[in-house]
PDB file of C-alpha atoms in Angstrom:
ATOM      1  CA  MET A   3     123.615  28.668  93.399  1.00 75.00           C
ATOM      2  CA  THR A   4     124.015  32.395  92.615  1.00 78.00           C
ATOM      3  CA  GLN A   5     122.992  33.300  96.154  1.00 78.00           C
ATOM      4  CA  ARG A   6     125.787  31.116  97.543  1.00 79.00           C
ATOM      5  CA  ILE A   7     128.344  32.622  95.196  1.00 78.00           C
ATOM      6  CA  THR A   8     127.179  36.130  96.086  1.00 78.00           C
ATOM      7  CA  SER A   9     127.381  35.351  99.795  1.00 77.00           C
ATOM      8  CA  TRP A  10     130.873  33.882  99.434  1.00 76.00           C
ATOM      9  CA  GLY A  11     132.065  36.884  97.393  1.00 74.00           C
ATOM     10  CA  GLY A  12     130.597  39.349  99.887  1.00 77.00           C
ATOM     11  CA  ALA A  13     132.271  37.592 102.816  1.00 77.00           C
ATOM     12  CA  ARG A  14     135.605  37.558 101.017  1.00 77.00           C
ATOM     13  CA  LEU A  15     135.313  41.238 100.067  1.00 75.00           C
ATOM     14  CA  SER A  16     134.354  42.313 103.592  1.00 77.00           C
ATOM     15  CA  ARG A  17     137.306  40.382 105.035  1.00 75.00           C
ATOM     16  CA  ARG A  18     139.676  42.067 102.592  1.00 74.00           C
ATOM     17  CA  VAL A  19     138.258  45.539 103.304  1.00 70.00           C
ATOM     18  CA  SER A  20     138.387  45.007 107.079  1.00 71.00           C
ATOM     19  CA  ARG A  21     142.098  44.226 106.798  1.00 72.00           C
ATOM     20  CA  SER A  22     142.783  47.418 104.863  1.00 69.00           C
ATOM     21  CA  LEU A  23     140.735  49.839 107.017  1.00 69.00           C
ATOM     22  CA  PRO A  24     143.522  50.579 109.534  1.00 72.00           C
ATOM     23  CA  TRP A  25     145.870  51.400 106.652  1.00 76.00           C
ATOM     24  CA  ILE A  26     143.288  53.680 105.052  1.00 75.00           C
ATOM     25  CA  GLY A  27     142.819  55.570 108.335  1.00 72.00           C
ATOM     26  CA  ALA A  28     146.565  55.971 108.784  1.00 74.00           C
ATOM     27  CA  ALA A  29     146.915  57.212 105.196  1.00 80.00           C
ATOM     28  CA  VAL A  30     144.194  59.830 105.727  1.00 79.00           C
ATOM     29  CA  ALA A  31     145.906  60.945 108.953  1.00 78.00           C
ATOM     30  CA  ILE A  32     149.256  61.318 107.178  1.00 82.00           C
ATOM     31  CA  VAL A  33     147.682  63.336 104.372  1.00 86.00           C
ATOM     32  CA  THR A  34     145.986  65.724 106.833  1.00 84.00           C
ATOM     33  CA  VAL A  35     148.859  66.092 109.326  1.00 87.00           C
ATOM     34  CA  ALA A  36     150.262  69.302 107.799  1.00 87.00           C
ATOM     35  CA  SER A  37     146.964  71.175 107.784  1.00 86.00           C
ATOM     36  CA  THR A  38     146.080  69.953 111.274  1.00 87.00           C
ATOM     37  CA  MET A  39     149.441  71.077 112.653  1.00 87.00           C
ATOM     38  CA  ARG A  40     149.057  74.449 110.956  1.00 87.00           C
ATOM     39  CA  ARG A  41     145.563  74.874 112.423  1.00 86.00           C
ATOM     40  CA  LYS A  42     146.152  73.495 115.935  1.00 87.00           C
ATOM     41  CA  GLY A  43     149.871  74.057 116.462  1.00 86.00           C
ATOM     42  CA  VAL A  44     152.736  71.591 116.258  1.00 88.00           C
ATOM     43  CA  ILE A  45     152.227  69.632 119.475  1.00 90.00           C
ATOM     44  CA  SER A  46     148.415  69.644 119.560  1.00 89.00           C
ATOM     45  CA  GLY A  47     148.240  68.871 115.844  1.00 89.00           C
ATOM     46  CA  ALA A  48     150.658  65.964 116.179  1.00 90.00           C
ATOM     47  CA  LEU A  49     148.736  64.538 119.134  1.00 91.00           C
ATOM     48  CA  ASP A  50     145.395  64.935 117.371  1.00 90.00           C
ATOM     49  CA  THR A  51     146.675  63.290 114.183  1.00 88.00           C
ATOM     50  CA  GLY A  52     148.412  60.511 116.116  1.00 88.00           C
ATOM     51  CA  LEU A  53     145.259  59.629 118.007  1.00 88.00           C
ATOM     52  CA  ASN A  54     143.202  59.717 114.811  1.00 85.00           C
ATOM     53  CA  ALA A  55     145.656  57.315 113.132  1.00 83.00           C
ATOM     54  CA  VAL A  56     145.131  54.593 115.761  1.00 83.00           C
ATOM     55  CA  PRO A  57     142.097  52.590 114.582  1.00 78.00           C
ATOM     56  CA  LEU A  58     139.856  52.255 117.656  1.00 84.00           C
ATOM     57  CA  VAL A  59     141.289  55.151 119.651  1.00 88.00           C
ATOM     58  CA  GLY A  60     140.688  57.643 116.838  1.00 85.00           C
ATOM     59  CA  ALA A  61     137.096  56.541 116.399  1.00 86.00           C
ATOM     60  CA  ALA A  62     136.449  56.758 120.144  1.00 91.00           C
ATOM     61  CA  LYS A  63     138.058  60.215 120.302  1.00 91.00           C
ATOM     62  CA  ASN A  64     135.901  61.480 117.464  1.00 89.00           C
ATOM     63  CA  VAL A  65     132.716  60.089 119.035  1.00 92.00           C
ATOM     64  CA  LEU A  66     133.556  61.754 122.363  1.00 93.00           C
ATOM     65  CA  GLU A  67     134.299  65.052 120.605  1.00 92.00           C
ATOM     66  CA  VAL A  68     130.924  64.934 118.873  1.00 93.00           C
ATOM     67  CA  MET A  69     129.185  64.177 122.172  1.00 93.00           C
ATOM     68  CA  ARG A  70     131.052  67.020 123.940  1.00 91.00           C
ATOM     69  CA  GLY A  71     130.525  69.428 121.074  1.00 90.00           C
ATOM     70  CA  ARG A  72     134.151  70.592 120.987  1.00 88.00           C
ATOM     71  CA  ASP A  73     137.652  69.343 120.230  1.00 88.00           C
ATOM     72  CA  PHE A  74     140.046  67.904 122.806  1.00 89.00           C
ATOM     73  CA  PHE A  75     142.779  69.890 121.057  1.00 89.00           C
ATOM     74  CA  PRO A  76     141.222  73.245 120.103  1.00 87.00           C
ATOM     75  CA  ASP A  77     142.405  75.334 117.158  1.00 85.00           C
ATOM     76  CA  ARG A  78     144.864  78.088 117.966  1.00 81.00           C
ATOM     77  CA  TYR A  79     144.084  81.641 116.982  1.00 73.00           C
ATOM     78  CA  GLY A  80     146.534  84.103 115.515  1.00 66.00           C
ATOM     79  CA  PRO A  81     146.860  87.808 116.285  1.00 64.00           C
ATOM     80  CA  GLY A  82     143.749  89.768 115.447  1.00 58.00           C
ATOM     81  CA  VAL A  83     141.518  86.691 115.339  1.00 56.00           C
ATOM     82  CA  THR A  84     139.004  86.388 118.126  1.00 62.00           C
ATOM     83  CA  PRO A  85     137.937  82.882 119.137  1.00 62.00           C
ATOM     84  CA  PRO A  86     134.228  82.069 118.981  1.00 62.00           C
ATOM     85  CA  ALA A  87     132.232  83.112 122.030  1.00 64.00           C
ATOM     86  CA  VAL A  88     131.474  80.449 124.595  1.00 61.00           C
ATOM     87  CA  LYS A  89     127.765  80.006 125.263  1.00 61.00           C
ATOM     88  CA  SER A  90     126.804  80.536 128.872  1.00 59.00           C
ATOM     89  CA  SER A  91     123.749  78.767 130.190  1.00 55.00           C
TER      90      SER A  91
END
């Protein structure tokens, strides 16, 4: 009997969490939009944050960035700051 109740509760909890995940991702994107725009620039930061806010698109973008080893929208560099050197093979 307890196994059935546990299974039912787990299924109900996972359904509730799966409904709220897109909202959680959008909330995280909204919280980080200012720092991302400051780091990447207004247009690149807005595009990066907008793509991250869309549930499946943001996850796919992040996976591709990890596979590539660099961002689609690179950070901008101010005066006197040199960007990291690109490795040549």
